[in-house]
Amino acid sequence: MQVMQAIRERRSVRAYQDRPVPEDVLTRLLEALRLAPSGGNRQLWKFVVVTDPAIRAELAAAARNQKFVAQAPVVIAGVGLSPDRVMSCGVPGDPVDVAIALDHLTLAAVEEGLGTCWVGAFDQDAVRRILGIPATAKVVELMALGYPDDAPRPKSRKSLAEIVCRERFA
């Protein structure tokens, strides 16, 4: 599969088949995540892979009772290890680095026939407690992962003319 095809086909999946993700497939996805760039190549992140149904159910409760989080056979918590780090441009570094890595995973997942969903609606302290994440780190995102059990909906996107400026902001 070509990268642009994966980008076009990627969508948020909120219904998953009751089918585990084979370990070799999961390993390939985690390798895509591992190879992602990060600021200064510091890789100040950890990714907690959750397959245990009881823990996924706890995470779903912490994610505003979004049931699909428990339904997904895999949930990955992207954790920034340096939440106070700010890039020289004034933007926090951890969310950027973790998002780049997780996006690598989402595109690799499409190639494997898997679906993903970014989950940003969750209780930070509850997820930290459930997964044993120290207070010195911050959960940037939860990622649901599995075989889709719903029909794809076409993506609605603005035109390039609406979102791209040349030379100056307009």
Tab-separated table of C-alpha atoms in Angstrom:
chain	number	residue	atom	x	y	z
A	1	MET	CA	0.000	0.000	0.000
A	2	GLN	CA	1.217	3.491	-0.816
A	3	VAL	CA	1.375	6.108	1.932
A	4	MET	CA	-1.154	8.416	0.243
A	5	GLN	CA	-3.611	5.522	-0.056
A	6	ALA	CA	-3.261	4.834	3.679
A	7	ILE	CA	-3.796	8.535	4.403
A	8	ARG	CA	-6.948	8.582	2.267
A	9	GLU	CA	-8.314	5.383	3.822
A	10	ARG	CA	-7.564	6.174	7.495
A	11	ARG	CA	-10.614	7.062	9.511
A	12	SER	CA	-11.771	7.010	13.109
A	13	VAL	CA	-13.226	3.614	13.989
A	14	ARG	CA	-15.645	3.354	16.894
A	15	ALA	CA	-16.885	-0.220	16.396
A	16	TYR	CA	-14.549	-3.209	16.502
A	17	GLN	CA	-14.832	-6.897	15.720
A	18	ASP	CA	-14.366	-9.351	18.564
A	19	ARG	CA	-11.079	-10.464	17.051
A	20	PRO	CA	-7.629	-10.137	18.595
A	21	VAL	CA	-4.793	-8.384	16.799
A	22	PRO	CA	-2.098	-11.000	16.124
A	23	GLU	CA	1.126	-10.349	18.012
A	24	ASP	CA	3.242	-10.158	14.838
A	25	VAL	CA	0.906	-7.493	13.424
A	26	LEU	CA	0.972	-5.539	16.689
A	27	THR	CA	4.776	-5.731	16.705
A	28	ARG	CA	4.920	-4.242	13.185
A	29	LEU	CA	2.655	-1.388	14.267
A	30	LEU	CA	4.739	-0.709	17.355
A	31	GLU	CA	7.845	-0.683	15.173
A	32	ALA	CA	6.251	2.042	13.012
A	33	LEU	CA	5.597	3.996	16.197
A	34	ARG	CA	9.178	3.464	17.419
A	35	LEU	CA	10.653	4.784	14.172
A	36	ALA	CA	8.788	8.099	14.381
A	37	PRO	CA	10.810	11.288	14.734
A	38	SER	CA	10.882	13.252	17.960
A	39	GLY	CA	12.379	16.566	19.043
A	40	GLY	CA	16.149	16.166	19.152
A	41	ASN	CA	15.543	12.408	18.713
A	42	ARG	CA	15.125	12.285	22.502
A	43	GLN	CA	12.150	9.892	22.312
A	44	LEU	CA	10.802	11.148	25.638
A	45	TRP	CA	7.800	8.842	25.482
A	46	LYS	CA	6.388	5.521	26.578
A	47	PHE	CA	3.504	3.621	25.051
A	48	VAL	CA	1.404	1.381	27.275
A	49	VAL	CA	-0.215	-1.408	25.239
A	50	VAL	CA	-3.382	-2.732	26.882
A	51	THR	CA	-5.058	-5.951	25.723
A	52	ASP	CA	-6.561	-7.122	29.030
A	53	PRO	CA	-10.369	-6.742	28.777
A	54	ALA	CA	-10.749	-5.694	32.424
A	55	ILE	CA	-8.195	-2.902	32.080
A	56	ARG	CA	-9.733	-1.786	28.761
A	57	ALA	CA	-13.105	-1.576	30.539
A	58	GLU	CA	-11.550	0.632	33.228
A	59	LEU	CA	-10.024	2.830	30.526
A	60	ALA	CA	-13.404	3.123	28.797
A	61	ALA	CA	-14.942	4.299	32.070
A	62	ALA	CA	-12.118	6.847	32.464
A	63	ALA	CA	-12.721	7.940	28.858
A	64	ARG	CA	-16.181	9.321	29.587
A	65	ASN	CA	-17.753	5.878	29.230
A	66	GLN	CA	-16.936	5.618	25.530
A	67	LYS	CA	-17.828	1.939	25.076
A	68	PHE	CA	-15.744	1.437	21.933
A	69	VAL	CA	-12.590	1.894	24.024
A	70	ALA	CA	-13.419	-1.327	25.875
A	71	GLN	CA	-14.567	-3.013	22.657
A	72	ALA	CA	-11.260	-2.423	20.848
A	73	PRO	CA	-8.962	-5.416	21.380
A	74	VAL	CA	-6.005	-3.071	21.918
A	75	VAL	CA	-5.755	0.341	23.554
A	76	ILE	CA	-2.453	2.197	23.509
A	77	ALA	CA	-1.746	5.047	25.903
A	78	GLY	CA	0.774	7.524	24.519
A	79	VAL	CA	2.670	9.002	27.462
A	80	GLY	CA	4.940	12.041	27.414
A	81	LEU	CA	7.797	11.763	29.882
A	82	SER	CA	8.696	15.434	29.931
A	83	PRO	CA	5.389	17.330	30.186
A	84	ASP	CA	7.035	20.630	31.083
A	85	ARG	CA	9.349	20.626	28.048
A	86	VAL	CA	8.566	23.465	25.669
A	87	MET	CA	10.105	23.719	22.225
A	88	SER	CA	11.946	26.932	21.367
A	89	CYS	CA	8.855	28.022	19.389
A	90	GLY	CA	6.817	28.053	22.612
A	91	VAL	CA	4.813	24.880	21.902
A	92	PRO	CA	4.827	21.950	24.374
A	93	GLY	CA	7.006	19.167	22.965
A	94	ASP	CA	5.466	15.991	24.393
A	95	PRO	CA	2.070	16.268	22.676
A	96	VAL	CA	3.752	16.893	19.330
A	97	ASP	CA	6.205	14.000	19.642
A	98	VAL	CA	3.640	11.501	20.916
A	99	ALA	CA	1.128	12.519	18.219
A	100	ILE	CA	3.688	12.014	15.450
A	101	ALA	CA	4.469	8.517	16.739
A	102	LEU	CA	0.814	7.568	17.107
A	103	ASP	CA	0.065	8.865	13.633
A	104	HIS	CA	2.775	6.582	12.234
A	105	LEU	CA	0.921	3.745	13.961
A	106	THR	CA	-2.462	4.791	12.511
A	107	LEU	CA	-1.140	4.698	8.956
A	108	ALA	CA	0.605	1.364	9.465
A	109	ALA	CA	-2.676	0.047	10.910
A	110	VAL	CA	-4.538	0.898	7.693
A	111	GLU	CA	-2.032	-1.154	5.719
A	112	GLU	CA	-2.729	-4.107	8.059
A	113	GLY	CA	-6.507	-3.801	7.635
A	114	LEU	CA	-6.948	-2.365	11.126
A	115	GLY	CA	-8.778	0.698	12.343
A	116	THR	CA	-7.878	3.210	15.027
A	117	CYS	CA	-9.471	6.039	16.928
A	118	TRP	CA	-7.760	8.896	18.720
A	119	VAL	CA	-9.241	9.349	22.180
A	120	GLY	CA	-8.605	12.667	23.864
A	121	ALA	CA	-11.657	12.713	26.109
A	122	PHE	CA	-10.433	11.013	29.279
A	123	ASP	CA	-9.669	11.697	32.919
A	124	GLN	CA	-5.897	12.145	33.143
A	125	ASP	CA	-5.598	11.128	36.796
A	126	ALA	CA	-7.836	8.074	36.382
A	127	VAL	CA	-5.869	6.793	33.379
A	128	ARG	CA	-2.592	7.375	35.212
A	129	ARG	CA	-3.909	5.407	38.198
A	130	ILE	CA	-5.278	2.541	36.060
A	131	LEU	CA	-2.015	2.134	34.145
A	132	GLY	CA	0.423	2.938	36.962
A	133	ILE	CA	1.787	6.019	35.207
A	134	PRO	CA	3.709	8.350	37.529
A	135	ALA	CA	2.559	11.916	38.165
A	136	THR	CA	5.772	13.136	36.510
A	137	ALA	CA	4.446	11.941	33.130
A	138	LYS	CA	1.327	12.911	31.176
A	139	VAL	CA	-0.978	10.779	29.073
A	140	VAL	CA	-1.227	12.630	25.778
A	141	GLU	CA	-3.670	10.336	24.021
A	142	LEU	CA	-5.368	6.970	24.085
A	143	MET	CA	-5.527	5.049	20.818
A	144	ALA	CA	-8.146	2.352	20.224
A	145	LEU	CA	-6.996	-0.303	17.745
A	146	GLY	CA	-8.631	-3.305	16.120
A	147	TYR	CA	-10.454	-4.744	13.139
A	148	PRO	CA	-13.285	-2.395	12.100
A	149	ASP	CA	-16.852	-3.598	12.528
A	150	ASP	CA	-18.543	-0.737	10.742
A	151	ALA	CA	-18.778	0.632	7.221
A	152	PRO	CA	-16.414	3.472	6.326
A	153	ARG	CA	-17.911	6.917	6.001
A	154	PRO	CA	-16.402	9.306	3.489
A	155	LYS	CA	-14.164	11.955	4.999
A	156	SER	CA	-15.238	15.546	4.695
A	157	ARG	CA	-12.270	17.839	4.308
A	158	LYS	CA	-11.863	21.499	3.466
A	159	SER	CA	-10.248	22.366	0.144
A	160	LEU	CA	-6.578	23.299	-0.021
A	161	ALA	CA	-7.596	26.878	-0.837
A	162	GLU	CA	-9.403	27.088	2.515
A	163	ILE	CA	-6.483	25.890	4.633
A	164	VAL	CA	-3.266	26.773	2.796
A	165	CYS	CA	-1.699	30.227	2.518
A	166	ARG	CA	1.399	31.063	0.492
A	167	GLU	CA	4.160	33.319	1.780
A	168	ARG	CA	1.946	35.082	4.372
A	169	PHE	CA	-0.966	34.149	6.627
A	170	ALA	CA	-4.214	35.228	5.067
